[in-house]
Coordinates of C-alpha atoms in Angstrom, one line a residue:
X1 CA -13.3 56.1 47.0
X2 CA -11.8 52.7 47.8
X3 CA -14.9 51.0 46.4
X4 CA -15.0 53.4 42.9
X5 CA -11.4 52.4 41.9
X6 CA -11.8 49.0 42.7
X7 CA -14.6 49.0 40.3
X8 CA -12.9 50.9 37.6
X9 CA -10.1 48.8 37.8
X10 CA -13.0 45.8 37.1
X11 CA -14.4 47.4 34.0
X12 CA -10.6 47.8 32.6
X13 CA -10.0 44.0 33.4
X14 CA -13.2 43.1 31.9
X15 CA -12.4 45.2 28.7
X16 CA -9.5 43.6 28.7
X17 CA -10.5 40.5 28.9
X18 CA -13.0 40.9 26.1
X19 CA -10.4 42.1 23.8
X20 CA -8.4 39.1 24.1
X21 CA -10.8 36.3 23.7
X22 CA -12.2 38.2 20.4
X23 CA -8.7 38.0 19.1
X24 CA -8.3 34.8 20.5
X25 CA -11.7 33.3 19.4
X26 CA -12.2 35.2 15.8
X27 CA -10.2 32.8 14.4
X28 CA -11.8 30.0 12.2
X29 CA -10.2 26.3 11.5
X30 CA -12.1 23.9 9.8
X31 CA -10.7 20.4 10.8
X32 CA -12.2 16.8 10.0
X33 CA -13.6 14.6 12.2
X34 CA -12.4 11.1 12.6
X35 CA -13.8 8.2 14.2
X36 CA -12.6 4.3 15.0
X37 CA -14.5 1.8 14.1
X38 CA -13.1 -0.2 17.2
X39 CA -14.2 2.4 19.6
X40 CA -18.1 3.3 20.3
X41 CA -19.1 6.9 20.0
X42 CA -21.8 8.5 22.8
X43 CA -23.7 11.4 21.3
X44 CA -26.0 12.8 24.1
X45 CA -27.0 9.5 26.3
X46 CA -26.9 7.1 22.7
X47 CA -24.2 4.8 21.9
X48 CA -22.8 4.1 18.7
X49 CA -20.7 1.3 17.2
X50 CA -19.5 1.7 13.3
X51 CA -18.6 -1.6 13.3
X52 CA -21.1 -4.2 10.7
X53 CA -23.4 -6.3 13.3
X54 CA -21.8 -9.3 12.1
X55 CA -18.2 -7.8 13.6
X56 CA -19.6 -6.8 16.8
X57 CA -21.2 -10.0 17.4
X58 CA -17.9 -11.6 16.7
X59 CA -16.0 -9.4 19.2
X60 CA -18.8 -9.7 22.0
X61 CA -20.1 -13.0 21.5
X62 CA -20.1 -14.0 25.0
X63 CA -22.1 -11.2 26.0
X64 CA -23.8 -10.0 23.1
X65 CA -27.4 -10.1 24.1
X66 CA -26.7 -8.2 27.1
X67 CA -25.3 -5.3 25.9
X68 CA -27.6 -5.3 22.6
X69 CA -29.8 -2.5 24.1
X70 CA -27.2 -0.1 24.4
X71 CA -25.9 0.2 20.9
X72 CA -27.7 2.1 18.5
X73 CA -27.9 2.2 14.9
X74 CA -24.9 2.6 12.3
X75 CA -22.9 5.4 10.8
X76 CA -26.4 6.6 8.9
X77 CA -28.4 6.4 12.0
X78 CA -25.5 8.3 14.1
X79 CA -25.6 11.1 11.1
X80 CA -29.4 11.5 10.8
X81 CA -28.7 11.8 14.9
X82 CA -26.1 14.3 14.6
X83 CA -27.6 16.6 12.2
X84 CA -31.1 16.9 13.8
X85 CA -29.5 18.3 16.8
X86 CA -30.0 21.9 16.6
X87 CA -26.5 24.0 16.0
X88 CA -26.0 27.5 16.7
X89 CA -22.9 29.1 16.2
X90 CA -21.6 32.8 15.2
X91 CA -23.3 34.6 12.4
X92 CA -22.8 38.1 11.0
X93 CA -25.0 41.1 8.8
X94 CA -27.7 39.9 11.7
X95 CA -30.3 43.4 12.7
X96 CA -27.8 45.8 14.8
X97 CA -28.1 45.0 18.5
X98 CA -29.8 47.3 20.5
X99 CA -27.5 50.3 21.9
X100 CA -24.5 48.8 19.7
X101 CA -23.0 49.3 16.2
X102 CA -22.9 45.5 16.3
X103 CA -24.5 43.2 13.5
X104 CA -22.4 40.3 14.0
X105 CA -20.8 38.4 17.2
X106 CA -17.9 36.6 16.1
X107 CA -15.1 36.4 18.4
X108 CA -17.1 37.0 21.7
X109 CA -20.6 35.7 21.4
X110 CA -19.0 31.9 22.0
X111 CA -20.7 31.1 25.2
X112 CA -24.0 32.5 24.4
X113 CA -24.1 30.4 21.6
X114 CA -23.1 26.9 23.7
X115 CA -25.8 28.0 26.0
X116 CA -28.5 28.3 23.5
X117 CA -27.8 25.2 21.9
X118 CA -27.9 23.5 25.8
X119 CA -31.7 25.3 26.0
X120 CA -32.6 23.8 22.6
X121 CA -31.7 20.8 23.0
X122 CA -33.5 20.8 26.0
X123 CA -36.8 22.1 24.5
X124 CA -36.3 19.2 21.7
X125 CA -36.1 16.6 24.4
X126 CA -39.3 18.1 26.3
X127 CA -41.1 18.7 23.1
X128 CA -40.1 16.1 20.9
X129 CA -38.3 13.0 22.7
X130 CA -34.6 11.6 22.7
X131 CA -36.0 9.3 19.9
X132 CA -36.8 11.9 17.3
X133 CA -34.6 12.9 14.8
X134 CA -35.6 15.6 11.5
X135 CA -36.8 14.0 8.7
X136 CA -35.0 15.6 6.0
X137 CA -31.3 15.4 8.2
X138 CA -30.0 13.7 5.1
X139 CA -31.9 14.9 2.3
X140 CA -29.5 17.6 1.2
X141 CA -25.7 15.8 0.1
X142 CA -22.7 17.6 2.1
X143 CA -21.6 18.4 -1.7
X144 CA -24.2 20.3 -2.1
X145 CA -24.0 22.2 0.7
X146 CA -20.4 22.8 0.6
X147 CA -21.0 25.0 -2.8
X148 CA -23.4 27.4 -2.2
X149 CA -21.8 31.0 -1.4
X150 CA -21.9 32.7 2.1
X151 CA -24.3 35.4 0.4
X152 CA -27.4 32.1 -0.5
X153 CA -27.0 31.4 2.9
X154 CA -27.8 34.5 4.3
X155 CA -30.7 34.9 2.1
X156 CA -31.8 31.4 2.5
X157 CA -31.5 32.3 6.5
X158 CA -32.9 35.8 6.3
X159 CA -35.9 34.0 4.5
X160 CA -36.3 31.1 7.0
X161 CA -36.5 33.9 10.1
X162 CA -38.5 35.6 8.8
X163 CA -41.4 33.1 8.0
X164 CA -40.9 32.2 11.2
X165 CA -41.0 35.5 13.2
X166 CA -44.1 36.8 11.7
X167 CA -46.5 34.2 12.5
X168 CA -46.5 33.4 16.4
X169 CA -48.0 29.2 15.3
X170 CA -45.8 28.2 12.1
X171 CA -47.2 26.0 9.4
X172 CA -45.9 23.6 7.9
X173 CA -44.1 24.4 4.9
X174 CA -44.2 22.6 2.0
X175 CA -41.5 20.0 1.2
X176 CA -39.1 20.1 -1.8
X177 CA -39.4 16.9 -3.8
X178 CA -36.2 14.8 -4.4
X179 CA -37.5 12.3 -5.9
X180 CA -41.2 10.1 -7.1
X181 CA -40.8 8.1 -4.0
X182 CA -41.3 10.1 -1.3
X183 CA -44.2 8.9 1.1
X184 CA -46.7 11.2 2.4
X185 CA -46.2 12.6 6.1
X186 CA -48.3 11.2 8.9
X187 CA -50.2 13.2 11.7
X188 CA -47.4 12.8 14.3
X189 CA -44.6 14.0 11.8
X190 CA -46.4 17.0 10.8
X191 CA -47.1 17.6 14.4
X192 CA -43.3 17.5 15.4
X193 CA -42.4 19.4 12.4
X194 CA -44.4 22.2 13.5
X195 CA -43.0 21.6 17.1
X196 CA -39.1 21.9 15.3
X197 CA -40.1 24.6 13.4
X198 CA -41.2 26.5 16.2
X199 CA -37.9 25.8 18.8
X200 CA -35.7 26.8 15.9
X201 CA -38.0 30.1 15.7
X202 CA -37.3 31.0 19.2
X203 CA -33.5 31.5 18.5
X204 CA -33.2 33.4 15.6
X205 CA -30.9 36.2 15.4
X206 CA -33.9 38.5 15.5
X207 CA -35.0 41.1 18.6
X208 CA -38.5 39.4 18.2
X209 CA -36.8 35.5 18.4
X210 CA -37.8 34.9 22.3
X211 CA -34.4 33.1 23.2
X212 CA -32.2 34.9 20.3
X213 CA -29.0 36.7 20.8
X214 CA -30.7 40.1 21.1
X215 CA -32.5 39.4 23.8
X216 CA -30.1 37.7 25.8
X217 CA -27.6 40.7 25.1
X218 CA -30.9 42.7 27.0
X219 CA -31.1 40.4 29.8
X220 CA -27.2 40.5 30.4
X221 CA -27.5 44.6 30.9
X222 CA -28.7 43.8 34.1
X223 CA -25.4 42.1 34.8
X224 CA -23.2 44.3 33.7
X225 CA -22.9 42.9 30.1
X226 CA -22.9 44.4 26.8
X227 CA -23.0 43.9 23.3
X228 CA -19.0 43.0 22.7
X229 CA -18.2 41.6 26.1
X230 CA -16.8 38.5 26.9
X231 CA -20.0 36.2 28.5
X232 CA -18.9 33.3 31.4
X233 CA -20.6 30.3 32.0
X234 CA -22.2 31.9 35.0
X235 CA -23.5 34.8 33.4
X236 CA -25.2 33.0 30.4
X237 CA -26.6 30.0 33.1
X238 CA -28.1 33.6 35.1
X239 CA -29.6 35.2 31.8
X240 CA -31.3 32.0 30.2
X241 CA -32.5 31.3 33.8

C-alpha cells in the first residue's frame, strides 16, 4: 500500500510538473543577438573574431602567427557556419502522436528538441566533417524569409518531409537558380548533399522519420513518458541511447 501511494503521489508531481513548464515554456520572445567585435565568438570547437585582419594583427602583433590557426573566418564565414548547423525547435499541425490528441509540442517538447539537435549535429560531424558547411546557408536573404506566412512554411515543410520520407536513399534535388553565375556542383558536394539531405530526413516530425519526435515519444513509454509530459535530460540521454 505504502509503495502504491508513493507512486500516485509521483504521477500527481509529475503532472504537475508538466503543467507548469508548458505554461512556463509556451511562451515565445524573439530577441536580437549581439556580438563585440573586441571579443571572439566559439561556435562548436571554432573561433571567431569580427574584427578586419588588419585590426587583429594590430592588437596581437607580438604574437600573431601563433595564434593564427585558431581564428577562423569573418562575420560571413561565422554565418554560413551558423546556419548549416541543423536547428530543431517546436512545431505544430505535425500527424497526431500516437495514443494522443496531440499534433503539436510546444511548451513541453523543449528537451527532446535540444537532444535531437545534439544527435544531429553529431551525425553531421561523423558523416560530413567539422569543416563542412551547406552550400546554399546564405542563398536565401533574412528579408526574405522574414515575409513568408506561417501557413508557406508549413507547406514548404510538409513538402520537404515528405520527399524525404518516401524514398529510403534521397536524390539530389535540383537547385533553384539565383543568378547566371552559379558554378556547377562537384562529386564530393553532391555526395554530402545527399548525406545532409538524408540526416535532416531522419528527424522529421513524421512516425516514419527514424530519430523524429514520434518515435522518441514511443521509446519514452517505456519510461514512464507520454505525449504532453515534461522530458529531463536523463530521460531524453536514455531514449536517444
Amino acid at each position: 500500500m505504502e509503495a502504491t501511494g508513493t507512486d500516485e503521489v509521483e504521477k500527481i508531481k509529475s503532472k504537475f510538473m508538466s503543467a507548469w513548464h508548458n505554461m512556463k515554456y509556451s511562451w515565445v520572445l524573439k530577441t536580437k543577438t549581439y556580438f563585440s567585435r573586441n571579443s571572439p565568438v566559439f561556435l562548436l570547437g571554432k573561433c571567431y573574431h569580427f574584427k578586419t585582419e588588419g585590426e587583429y594583427r594590430a592588437l596581437h602583433s607580438f604574437h600573431f602567427d601563433k595564434i593564427s590557426t585558431e581564428i577562423s573566418g569573418n562575420v560571413e564565414e561565422f554565418r554560413k557556419d551558423f546556419i548549416s548547423r541543423i536547428w530543431l525547435t517546436y512545431r505544430e499541425e505535425f500527424p497526431q502522436i500516437r495514443g494522443s490528441a496531440l499534433t503539436t509540442d510546444c511548451g513541453w517538447g523543449c528537451t527532446l528538441r535540444t537532444g535531437q539537435m545534439l544527435l544531429a549535429q553529431g551525425l553531421m560531424l561523423h558523416f560530413l566533417g567539422r569543416a563542412w558547411v551547406w552550400p546554399e546557408a546564405l542563398d536565401m536573404d533574412s528579408s526574405d524569409s522574414e515575409s513568408w506566412t506561417s501557413n508557406t512554411v508549413r507547406k514548404l515543410t510538409a513538402s520537404f518531409e515528405a520527399s524525404l520520407t518516401a524514398e529510403r536513399d534521397p536524390k539530389v534535388l535540383p537547385r533553384p537558380r539565383r543568378g547566371p553565375t552559379r558554378r556547377s556542383w562537384d562529386v564530393t558536394e553532391m555526395r554530402n548533399e545527399v548525406y545532409h539531405r538524408k540526416i535532416i530526413s531522419w528527424f522529421g516530425d513524421s512516425p516514419l522519420a527514424a530519430f523524429g519526435l514520434h518515435q522518441l515519444i514511443e521509446y519514452g513509454k517505456k519510461s514512464g513518458k507520454m505525449a504532453g509530459d515534461w522530458y529531463g535530460p536523463a530521460v531524453v540521454a536514455h531514449i536517444l541511447r
